[in-house]
XYZ file of C-alpha atoms in Angstrom:
404
model
C 70.017 131.758 -71.609
C 71.068 133.779 -68.739
C 73.974 136.114 -68.613
C 76.688 135.554 -65.980
C 75.360 138.623 -63.979
C 71.749 137.246 -64.082
C 72.947 133.780 -62.978
C 74.740 134.976 -60.086
C 71.647 137.137 -59.228
C 69.400 134.165 -59.418
C 71.980 132.039 -57.224
C 71.950 134.586 -54.590
C 68.192 134.897 -54.729
C 67.787 131.116 -54.373
C 70.408 131.140 -51.440
C 68.482 133.853 -49.825
C 65.245 132.044 -50.137
C 66.808 128.791 -48.815
C 68.152 130.808 -45.876
C 64.809 132.407 -45.308
C 63.185 129.038 -45.432
C 65.640 127.529 -42.902
C 65.075 130.547 -40.771
C 61.359 130.005 -41.015
C 61.679 126.267 -40.238
C 63.790 127.006 -37.227
C 61.303 129.601 -36.129
C 58.342 127.079 -36.409
C 60.311 124.475 -34.832
C 60.928 126.796 -31.852
C 57.327 127.986 -31.710
C 56.196 124.541 -31.838
C 58.533 123.512 -29.010
C 57.404 126.477 -26.969
C 53.874 125.736 -27.794
C 54.352 122.197 -26.616
C 55.940 123.454 -23.352
C 52.976 125.769 -22.681
C 50.781 122.760 -22.824
C 52.761 120.799 -20.116
C 52.814 122.013 -16.484
C 54.340 120.329 -13.532
C 54.078 121.192 -9.746
C 57.094 119.606 -7.912
C 56.223 119.146 -4.206
C 59.509 119.112 -2.162
C 62.592 121.123 -2.387
C 65.253 118.793 -1.380
C 67.946 117.802 -3.932
C 65.521 114.975 -5.193
C 62.774 117.701 -5.968
C 65.257 120.184 -7.396
C 67.014 117.673 -9.794
C 63.562 116.534 -10.988
C 62.419 120.061 -11.535
C 65.627 120.535 -13.724
C 64.941 117.584 -15.715
C 61.380 118.648 -16.299
C 62.461 121.996 -17.524
C 65.093 120.452 -19.884
C 62.148 118.661 -21.487
C 60.155 121.766 -21.920
C 57.626 121.547 -19.061
C 56.513 124.658 -17.250
C 57.549 123.932 -13.570
C 56.901 125.394 -10.277
C 58.595 123.904 -7.122
C 56.587 124.365 -3.818
C 57.657 123.455 -0.327
C 57.147 124.530 3.281
C 60.832 124.705 3.850
C 63.490 126.002 1.232
C 66.298 123.748 0.339
C 68.830 125.897 2.255
C 66.849 125.633 5.540
C 68.794 123.942 8.211
C 65.862 121.565 8.889
C 66.128 119.871 5.460
C 67.991 116.593 5.159
C 69.737 117.596 1.800
C 71.301 120.578 3.430
C 72.721 118.923 6.427
C 73.711 115.467 5.026
C 77.378 114.440 4.654
C 77.344 114.676 0.921
C 79.410 111.518 0.217
C 78.509 109.696 -2.962
C 77.860 106.083 -1.556
C 74.473 104.104 -1.560
C 73.399 103.853 2.070
C 70.088 102.383 3.109
C 68.240 102.428 -0.031
C 66.605 99.629 -2.053
C 66.203 97.944 -4.474
C 69.980 97.270 -4.928
C 69.927 96.801 -8.717
C 67.956 99.970 -9.482
C 69.929 101.945 -6.774
C 73.211 100.968 -8.501
C 72.008 102.184 -11.888
C 70.713 105.534 -10.473
C 73.893 105.947 -8.387
C 76.031 105.379 -11.709
C 74.055 108.165 -13.519
C 74.520 110.448 -10.646
C 78.345 109.690 -10.296
C 78.764 110.357 -13.948
C 76.997 113.638 -13.720
C 79.268 114.712 -10.746
C 82.420 113.711 -12.797
C 81.313 115.611 -15.727
C 80.558 118.668 -13.697
C 83.924 118.515 -11.997
C 85.611 118.412 -15.319
C 83.739 121.342 -16.574
C 84.992 123.672 -13.951
C 82.837 126.687 -12.608
C 80.685 127.164 -9.432
C 79.326 123.546 -9.563
C 82.850 122.080 -9.815
C 83.976 124.020 -6.957
C 81.047 122.453 -4.803
C 82.419 118.876 -5.607
C 85.595 117.258 -4.187
C 86.844 114.012 -5.520
C 88.148 112.130 -2.463
C 89.581 108.643 -1.739
C 87.366 106.628 0.478
C 88.670 103.919 3.029
C 85.814 101.900 4.351
C 87.373 99.747 7.030
C 85.998 96.113 7.264
C 85.987 93.525 10.020
C 86.166 90.554 7.598
C 86.766 89.697 3.919
C 83.848 90.405 1.500
C 83.522 87.711 -1.045
C 83.477 88.900 -4.604
C 79.946 87.618 -5.045
C 78.842 89.804 -2.127
C 80.256 93.069 -3.323
C 77.565 95.723 -4.065
C 76.609 96.179 -7.682
C 77.770 99.748 -7.575
C 81.445 98.656 -6.896
C 81.617 97.805 -10.600
C 81.214 101.264 -11.811
C 84.686 102.124 -13.581
C 84.968 105.649 -12.386
C 85.329 104.507 -8.788
C 88.456 102.308 -9.405
C 87.105 100.114 -6.499
C 89.598 97.800 -4.696
C 89.394 95.442 -1.846
C 92.471 95.703 0.408
C 93.773 93.548 3.047
C 95.135 94.874 6.518
C 98.616 95.338 5.108
C 97.315 97.323 2.141
C 95.309 99.379 4.450
C 98.670 100.384 6.361
C 100.260 100.906 3.001
C 97.748 103.747 1.911
C 99.020 105.944 4.625
C 95.451 107.412 5.014
C 94.775 106.073 8.590
C 97.266 107.328 11.125
C 96.665 103.974 12.947
C 94.709 100.901 11.874
C 92.428 99.850 14.786
C 92.358 96.549 16.144
C 89.864 94.272 14.425
C 90.413 95.666 10.867
C 90.615 92.934 8.405
C 90.847 95.186 5.374
C 88.950 97.925 3.429
C 86.939 98.932 0.520
C 89.091 101.545 -1.346
C 87.782 103.958 -3.991
C 87.425 107.411 -5.371
C 84.087 109.134 -4.899
C 82.623 112.732 -4.955
C 81.766 114.577 -1.928
C 79.268 117.476 -2.454
C 79.319 120.737 -0.375
C 75.641 121.064 -0.203
C 74.904 124.699 0.269
C 76.948 125.928 -2.835
C 75.617 123.038 -4.953
C 71.976 123.694 -4.050
C 72.420 127.270 -4.918
C 73.619 126.180 -8.400
C 70.600 124.028 -8.738
C 68.200 127.091 -7.854
C 70.117 129.129 -10.291
C 69.573 126.505 -12.975
C 65.851 126.398 -12.220
C 65.584 130.170 -12.612
C 67.635 130.101 -15.776
C 65.214 127.678 -17.362
C 62.228 129.865 -16.201
C 61.089 127.579 -13.440
C 59.375 129.232 -10.451
C 60.436 128.555 -6.665
C 57.732 128.924 -3.838
C 58.651 128.414 -0.274
C 56.836 129.151 3.065
C 54.283 127.725 5.449
C 51.448 128.624 2.886
C 52.881 125.741 0.791
C 52.175 123.125 3.449
C 50.070 120.594 1.680
C 47.436 118.134 2.886
C 47.307 116.050 -0.327
C 48.832 115.906 -3.858
C 45.631 117.538 -5.097
C 46.024 120.418 -2.896
C 49.694 120.626 -3.931
C 48.680 120.769 -7.586
C 46.091 123.574 -6.937
C 48.573 125.613 -5.052
C 51.286 125.287 -7.607
C 48.909 126.073 -10.691
C 47.789 129.191 -8.863
C 51.420 130.425 -9.001
C 51.555 130.171 -12.759
C 49.669 131.927 -15.656
C 46.324 129.961 -16.299
C 46.121 127.713 -19.233
C 42.736 126.564 -20.393
C 44.261 123.088 -21.547
C 47.269 121.032 -21.278
C 48.810 118.110 -19.428
C 49.412 118.673 -15.695
C 51.414 116.705 -13.289
C 52.179 116.889 -9.628
C 55.634 115.411 -8.713
C 55.814 113.918 -5.157
C 59.385 114.428 -3.919
C 58.274 114.832 -0.221
C 60.566 112.338 1.304
C 59.457 111.492 4.910
C 56.447 113.958 4.257
C 54.931 111.343 1.879
C 53.112 109.697 4.531
C 51.005 112.849 5.241
C 50.478 114.051 1.754
C 49.308 110.553 0.658
C 46.727 110.422 3.397
C 48.127 107.350 5.289
C 51.224 105.280 5.483
C 53.488 105.511 2.449
C 55.955 103.303 4.034
C 58.404 105.958 4.863
C 60.209 106.001 8.269
C 62.890 108.278 9.673
C 66.462 106.783 9.756
C 67.661 109.386 12.294
C 71.162 110.639 11.933
C 73.300 112.838 14.187
C 76.564 114.528 13.024
C 79.044 117.151 14.297
C 80.982 119.413 12.005
C 84.427 120.137 13.110
C 87.236 122.500 11.742
C 89.259 120.557 9.191
C 93.030 120.403 10.139
C 95.664 119.637 7.575
C 95.934 116.068 6.472
C 92.126 115.338 6.609
C 91.939 114.767 2.943
C 90.319 111.388 2.696
C 86.911 109.866 3.852
C 87.187 107.181 6.439
C 84.346 105.083 7.528
C 84.570 102.074 9.919
C 82.311 99.009 10.484
C 84.447 97.614 13.122
C 82.768 96.789 16.477
C 81.108 98.623 18.135
C 80.217 100.078 14.631
C 78.280 97.986 11.999
C 77.513 98.296 8.357
C 74.144 99.709 9.132
C 75.541 102.208 11.725
C 79.127 102.911 10.882
C 81.406 105.597 12.152
C 82.663 108.177 9.520
C 84.659 111.201 8.868
C 83.756 113.047 5.698
C 85.847 116.225 4.771
C 83.093 118.344 3.154
C 83.757 121.956 1.851
C 86.303 124.478 2.882
C 87.384 123.944 6.468
C 84.974 121.386 7.785
C 84.802 117.597 8.417
C 81.464 115.968 9.020
C 81.592 113.210 11.700
C 78.897 110.608 12.334
C 77.067 108.756 12.496
C 74.007 107.219 13.811
C 71.055 105.299 12.268
C 67.975 104.981 14.460
C 64.681 103.912 12.931
C 61.426 105.523 13.946
C 63.138 108.133 15.988
C 61.860 111.624 15.490
C 64.044 113.564 17.861
C 65.406 116.654 16.216
C 68.026 117.570 18.950
C 71.235 115.711 19.763
C 71.210 113.943 22.885
C 74.307 114.615 25.188
C 75.442 110.893 25.080
C 75.322 111.255 21.188
C 77.504 114.261 21.272
C 80.152 112.476 23.429
C 79.783 109.434 21.032
C 80.518 111.723 17.965
C 83.633 113.185 19.752
C 84.927 109.562 20.287
C 84.305 108.649 16.600
C 86.184 111.790 15.400
C 89.322 110.836 17.497
C 88.999 107.179 16.592
C 88.912 107.922 12.849
C 91.257 110.966 12.789
C 93.412 111.483 16.043
C 93.988 115.121 15.071
C 90.227 115.717 15.545
C 90.205 114.839 19.073
C 90.212 118.365 20.226
C 88.861 119.978 17.036
C 86.462 122.867 17.399
C 82.756 121.956 16.822
C 81.358 124.310 14.232
C 77.903 122.917 14.123
C 75.819 120.036 15.540
C 73.034 118.626 13.092
C 70.322 116.079 13.374
C 68.460 114.752 10.297
C 65.721 112.358 9.396
C 66.677 110.079 6.413
C 63.511 109.112 4.466
C 63.993 105.246 4.700
C 61.496 103.018 2.816
C 62.201 99.305 3.161
C 60.029 98.633 0.064
C 62.384 100.773 -1.826
C 62.172 104.157 -3.675
C 58.693 104.715 -4.978
C 59.341 105.837 -8.572
C 56.348 105.522 -10.790
C 53.856 107.757 -12.829
C 50.104 107.198 -12.719
C 47.059 108.981 -13.998
C 45.501 111.070 -11.225
C 42.577 109.267 -9.620
C 40.848 111.845 -7.439
C 37.292 112.979 -8.230
C 37.049 115.534 -11.074
C 40.629 114.953 -12.227
C 41.095 115.644 -15.945
C 42.196 112.961 -18.024
C 45.578 114.434 -18.658
C 46.304 114.858 -14.968
C 49.267 112.824 -13.771
C 50.766 111.891 -10.378
C 54.552 111.180 -10.216
C 56.046 109.631 -7.181
C 59.901 110.048 -6.507
C 60.529 109.438 -2.727
C 62.057 107.102 -0.300
C 65.705 107.702 -0.911
C 66.963 106.678 2.491
C 70.503 107.939 3.031
C 71.079 108.274 -0.674
C 69.615 111.356 -1.917
C 72.890 112.948 -3.068
C 73.936 109.507 -4.417
C 70.994 108.616 -6.704
C 69.192 111.875 -7.252
C 70.083 112.582 -11.031
C 69.142 108.845 -11.789
C 65.787 108.962 -10.116
C 65.044 112.286 -11.546
C 65.467 111.126 -15.097
C 63.654 107.989 -14.630
C 60.766 109.746 -12.950
C 60.309 112.076 -15.912
C 60.679 109.036 -18.329
C 57.765 107.451 -16.446
C 55.717 110.445 -16.641
C 56.110 110.918 -20.504
C 55.487 107.166 -21.012
C 52.248 107.500 -19.320
C 51.376 110.517 -21.548
C 52.338 108.513 -24.578
C 50.056 105.662 -23.471
C 47.091 108.162 -23.275
C 47.841 109.676 -26.553
C 47.531 106.265 -28.146
C 44.122 105.377 -26.762
């Protein structure tokens, strides 16, 4: 038999051994996870918010990631940087998938806003008043209207008056869609995404030397920026937006949906988003005023397909001025801080979101191509949803190969 002292000593030894075993198990698990990560490398082509959020999703799933692009995400020429930043699906298909992606992204913003910090400060939750010329039957409401966080309502004209948002309700207004949605201040939010990529160990490479002629070219350029691995899965992720036409060597079905906005100083009282589809405006090309970030209101808009002009035309600037005064009379003489023109990557066939085995000559069996482009005017609205499903599609392809 053991004495009490010997029993306590044995118990402590067993406890220590168990602790050491658990520590060893955790170390092995971490090493295995790190080892797995070292065998998976992704090159993300495109540094708009779609590319950046896809890179973050890959990093979270233990991929080595490098993002390459000719222009960095804070470049004024990028669509993500200059967009209005309002969460609301616009010129994007297919409707059912877009509603699902939009809900995922909305929930992400709501969660980030609740958590506080730098990212929360880049998100403003605002009331949206979308003025309508005629009633919308319940059966024709968009699928995304059912998302609970929006508290979506259909108002009649008297209800619009009662909100107190519009200083005057223009003639021709039947009613409005009324809901609460995030507006993202692009620059600080993009900076947070860049910091997150760095924090996970991802690499960012921007400049003219990263202009790619093909996805194979992009993969080669990206892999050259990382330590060489003799084996392992590789993926090139196509988040090029309008650039998909050139990197795919032909017509990828993406056309520009040109938009022009002015950004004016934000006076007191501009605390809601107002959009109007009342003639001469339409659902496809509405007028809108979006308070965005400290001190500015983004006023638009235009929607011109197959128009590549990157400078605002004089008549367009005059039109923006009229829209500002129409939506918010106090903006009639507001100082213009910036004029911006962007090309939305519109794809009538819908967002291309799929993962495939690379089919170019000499491609290794474990080399993959992922497409995530064609987000139209909804990059900020659906980016987290498409990022998650793009990586899901990639890893599903890998599992299929592993079972062969």
